[in-house]
Coordinates of C-alpha atoms and ligand atoms in Angstrom, one line a residue:
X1 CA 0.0 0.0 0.0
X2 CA 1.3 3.5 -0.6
X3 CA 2.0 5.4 2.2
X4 CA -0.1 7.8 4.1
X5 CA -0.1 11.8 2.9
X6 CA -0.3 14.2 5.4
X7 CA -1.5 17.8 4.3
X8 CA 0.6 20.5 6.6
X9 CA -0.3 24.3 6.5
X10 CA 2.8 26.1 6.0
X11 CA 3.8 29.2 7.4
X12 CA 2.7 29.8 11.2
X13 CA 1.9 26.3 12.3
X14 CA 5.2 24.5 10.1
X15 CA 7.4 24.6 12.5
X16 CA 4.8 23.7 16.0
X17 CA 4.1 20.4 13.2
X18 CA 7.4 19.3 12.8
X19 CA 8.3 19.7 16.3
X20 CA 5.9 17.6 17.0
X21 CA 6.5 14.7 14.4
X22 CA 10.5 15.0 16.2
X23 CA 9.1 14.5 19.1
X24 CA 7.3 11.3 17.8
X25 CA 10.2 9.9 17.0
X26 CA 9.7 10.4 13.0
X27 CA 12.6 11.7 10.8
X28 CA 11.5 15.2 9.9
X29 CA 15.5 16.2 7.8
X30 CA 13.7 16.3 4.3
X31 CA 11.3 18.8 5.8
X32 CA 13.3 20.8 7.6
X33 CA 15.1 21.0 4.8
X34 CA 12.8 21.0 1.6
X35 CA 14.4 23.6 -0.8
X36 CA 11.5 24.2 -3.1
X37 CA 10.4 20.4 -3.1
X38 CA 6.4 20.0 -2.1
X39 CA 6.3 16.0 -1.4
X40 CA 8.5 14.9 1.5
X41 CA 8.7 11.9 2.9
X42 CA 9.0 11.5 6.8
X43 CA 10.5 8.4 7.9
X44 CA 9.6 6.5 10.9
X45 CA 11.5 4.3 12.9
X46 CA 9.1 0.8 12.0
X47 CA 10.4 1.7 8.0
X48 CA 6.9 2.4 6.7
X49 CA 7.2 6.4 7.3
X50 CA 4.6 9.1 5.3
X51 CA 5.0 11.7 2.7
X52 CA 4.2 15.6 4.0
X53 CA 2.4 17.8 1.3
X54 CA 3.1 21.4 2.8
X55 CA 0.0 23.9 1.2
X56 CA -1.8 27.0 2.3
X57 CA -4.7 26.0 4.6
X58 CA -7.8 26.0 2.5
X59 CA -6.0 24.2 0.5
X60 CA -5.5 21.2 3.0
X61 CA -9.1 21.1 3.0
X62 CA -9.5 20.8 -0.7
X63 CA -6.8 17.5 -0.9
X64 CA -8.2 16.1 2.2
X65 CA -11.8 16.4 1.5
X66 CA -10.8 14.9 -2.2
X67 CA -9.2 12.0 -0.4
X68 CA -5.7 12.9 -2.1
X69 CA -4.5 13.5 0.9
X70 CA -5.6 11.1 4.1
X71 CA -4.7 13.5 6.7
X72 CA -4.2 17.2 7.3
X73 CA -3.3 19.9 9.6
X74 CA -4.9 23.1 9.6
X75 CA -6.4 26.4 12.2
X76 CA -9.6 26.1 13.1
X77 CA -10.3 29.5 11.8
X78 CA -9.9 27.7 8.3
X79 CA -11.9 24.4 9.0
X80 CA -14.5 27.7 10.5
X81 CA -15.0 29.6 7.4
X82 CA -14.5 26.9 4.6
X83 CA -16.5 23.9 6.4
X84 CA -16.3 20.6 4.4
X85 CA -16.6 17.1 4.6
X86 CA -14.1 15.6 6.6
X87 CA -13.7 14.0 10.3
X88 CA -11.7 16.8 12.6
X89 CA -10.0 14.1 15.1
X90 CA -7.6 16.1 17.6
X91 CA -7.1 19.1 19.0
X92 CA -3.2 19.6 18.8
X93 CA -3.2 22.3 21.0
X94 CA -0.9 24.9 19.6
X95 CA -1.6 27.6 17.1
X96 CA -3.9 29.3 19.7
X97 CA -5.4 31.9 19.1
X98 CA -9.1 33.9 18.6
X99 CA -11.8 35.2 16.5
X100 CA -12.6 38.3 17.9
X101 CA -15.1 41.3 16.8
X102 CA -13.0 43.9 17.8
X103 CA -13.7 48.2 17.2
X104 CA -12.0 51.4 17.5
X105 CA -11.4 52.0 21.5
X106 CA -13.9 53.4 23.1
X107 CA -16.6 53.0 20.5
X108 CA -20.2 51.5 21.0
X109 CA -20.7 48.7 18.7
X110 CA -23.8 47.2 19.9
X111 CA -25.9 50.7 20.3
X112 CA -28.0 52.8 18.1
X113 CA -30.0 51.4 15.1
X114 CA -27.9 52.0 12.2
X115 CA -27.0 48.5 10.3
X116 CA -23.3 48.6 11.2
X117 CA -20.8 47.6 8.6
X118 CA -17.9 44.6 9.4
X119 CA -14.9 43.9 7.6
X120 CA -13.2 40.6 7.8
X121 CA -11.0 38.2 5.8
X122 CA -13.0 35.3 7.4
X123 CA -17.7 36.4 5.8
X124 CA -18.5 32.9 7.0
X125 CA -17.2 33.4 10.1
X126 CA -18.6 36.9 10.5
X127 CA -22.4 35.8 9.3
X128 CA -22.7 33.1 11.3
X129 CA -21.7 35.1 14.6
X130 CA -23.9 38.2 13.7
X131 CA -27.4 35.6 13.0
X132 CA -26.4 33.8 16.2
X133 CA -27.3 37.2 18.1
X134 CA -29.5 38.2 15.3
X135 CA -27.9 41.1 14.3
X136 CA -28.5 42.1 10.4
X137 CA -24.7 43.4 9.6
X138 CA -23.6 44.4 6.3
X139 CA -19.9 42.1 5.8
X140 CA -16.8 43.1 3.5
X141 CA -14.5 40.9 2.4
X142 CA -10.8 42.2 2.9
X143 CA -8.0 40.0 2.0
X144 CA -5.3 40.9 4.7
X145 CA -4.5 43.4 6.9
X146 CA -8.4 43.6 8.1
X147 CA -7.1 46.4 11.0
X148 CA -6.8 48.9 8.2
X149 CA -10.5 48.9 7.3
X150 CA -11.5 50.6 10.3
X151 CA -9.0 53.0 10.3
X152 CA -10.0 54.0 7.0
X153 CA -13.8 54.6 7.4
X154 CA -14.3 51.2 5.3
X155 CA -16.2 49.7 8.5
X156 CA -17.2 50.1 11.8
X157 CA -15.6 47.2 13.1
X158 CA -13.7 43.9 12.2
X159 CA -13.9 40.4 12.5
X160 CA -10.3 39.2 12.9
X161 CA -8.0 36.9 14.6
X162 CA -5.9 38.3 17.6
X163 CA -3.4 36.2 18.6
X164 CA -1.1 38.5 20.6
X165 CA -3.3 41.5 20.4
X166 CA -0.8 43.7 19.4
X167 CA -1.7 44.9 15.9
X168 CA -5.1 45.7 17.2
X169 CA -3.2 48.2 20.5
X170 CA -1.1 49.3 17.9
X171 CA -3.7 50.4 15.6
X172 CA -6.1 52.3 18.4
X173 CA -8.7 49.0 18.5
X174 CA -10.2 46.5 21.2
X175 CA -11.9 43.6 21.3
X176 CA -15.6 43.8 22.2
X177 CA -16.3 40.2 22.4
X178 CA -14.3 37.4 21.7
X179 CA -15.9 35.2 18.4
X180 CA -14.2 31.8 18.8
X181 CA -11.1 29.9 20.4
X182 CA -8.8 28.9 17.7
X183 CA -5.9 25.7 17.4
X184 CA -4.7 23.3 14.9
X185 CA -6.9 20.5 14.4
X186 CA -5.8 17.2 13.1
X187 CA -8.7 16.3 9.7
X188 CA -8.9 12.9 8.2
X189 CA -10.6 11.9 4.7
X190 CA -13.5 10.4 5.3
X191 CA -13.3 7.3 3.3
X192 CA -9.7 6.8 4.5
X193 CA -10.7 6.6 8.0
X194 CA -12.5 3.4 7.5
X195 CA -10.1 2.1 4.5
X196 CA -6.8 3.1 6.5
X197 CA -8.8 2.3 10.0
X198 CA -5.7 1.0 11.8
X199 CA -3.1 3.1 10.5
X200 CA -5.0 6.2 10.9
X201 CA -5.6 5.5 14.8
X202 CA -2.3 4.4 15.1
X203 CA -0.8 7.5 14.0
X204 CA -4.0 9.2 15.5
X205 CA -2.8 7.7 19.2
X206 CA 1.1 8.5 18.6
X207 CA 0.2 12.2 18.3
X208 CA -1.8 12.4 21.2
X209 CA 1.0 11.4 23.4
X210 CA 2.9 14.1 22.5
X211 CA 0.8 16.8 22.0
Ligands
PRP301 C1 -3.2 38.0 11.7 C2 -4.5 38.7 12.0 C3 -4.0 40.0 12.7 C4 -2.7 39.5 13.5 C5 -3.1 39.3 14.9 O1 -2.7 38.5 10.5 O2 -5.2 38.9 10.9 O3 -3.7 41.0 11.8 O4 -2.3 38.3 12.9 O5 -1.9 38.9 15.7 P1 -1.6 39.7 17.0 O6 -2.8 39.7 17.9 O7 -0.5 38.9 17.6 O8 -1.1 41.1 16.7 P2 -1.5 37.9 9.7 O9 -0.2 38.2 10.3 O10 -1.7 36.4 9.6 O11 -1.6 38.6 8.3 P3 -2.8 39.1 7.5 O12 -3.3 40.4 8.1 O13 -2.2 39.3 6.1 O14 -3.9 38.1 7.5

């Protein structure tokens, strides 16, 4: 059988996921040091070892909701605003951070009866929170960089992840209310968890003691 793909989200959560796969024991040299390869194989100490696909989150959705890949890491802000078919296993504990709806200081988001406008790189996200309190809210899409909207008249608040909460102090914002917790989340294919049933909660059960 071919060995198991694992979909990794590069950038902030690379390095927390390769840390971890040391600490399991695996051989993580051909990721540490990929060059501008895309499949690299991760050896393990039984011989059988996996191949690592490192891709931008949304896109570790797409190959492990095709079934191209049978595992994948990725934030739970992603699994959040793109859904999808899939089974999210494990909670992995690092990469935390939150959704928050967050305003220029001292202004009254949640007063008056004008429909308010929100800017956020994350609609889904946004929707769902304002019909959960039933608050009609117009949403803009903004690709990065959400703080700016604000600042620039665009919106009256944002939608946005804070993980330190410096760019929002450093901007002039707060939070008003916190959205949702966010961390990396293991996802499996959902065929592949009952064709690769064994190996799946194998690996599934090696992560968890090291997380
Ligand atoms: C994220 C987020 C905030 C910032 C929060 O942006 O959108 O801007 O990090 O982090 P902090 O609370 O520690 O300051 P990212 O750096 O991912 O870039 P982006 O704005 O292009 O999405």
């Amino acid at each position: 059988m071919k060995p198991m793909r694992i979909a990794l989200t590069k950038g902030r959560l690379e390095k927390n996921i390769i840390d971890l796969f040391d600490r399991m024991g695996l051989d993580t040299a051909a990721v540490r040091n990929k060059g501008r390869r895309l499949i690299l194989p991760v050896g393990s100490t039984d011989g059988k070892g996996f191949e690592v696909v490192l891709a931008k989150a949304a896109d570790v959705i797409t190959y492990v909701e095709h079934g191209v890949c049978d595992l994948g890491v990725v934030g739970k802000d992603t699994i959040a605003e793109s859904g999808g078919s899939f089974y999210e296993v494990l909670d992995l504990g690092f990469g935390r951070c939150r959704f928050a709806l967050a305003a220029p200081n001292g202004s009254v988001f949640f007063k008056g009866y004008k429909t308010k406008t929100v800017a956020s790189k994350y609609p889904n996200v946004s929707r769902a929170y304002f019909s959960s309190k039933g608050m009609d809210v117009r949403i803009i899409k903004i690709e990065g960089s959400v703080e700016l909207a604000p600042l620039l008249g665009l919106s009256d608040a944002i939608v946005d992840i804070v993980e330190t909460g410096s760019t929002l102090r450093e901007n002039g914002l707060e939070v008003i209310e916190e959205v949702m917790p966010i961390s990396a989340r293991l996802i499996v294919n959902m065929a592949c968890m009952k064709l690769r049933k064994d190996e799946i909660e194998a690996f599934i059960s090696m992560l968890e003691q090291k997380i």
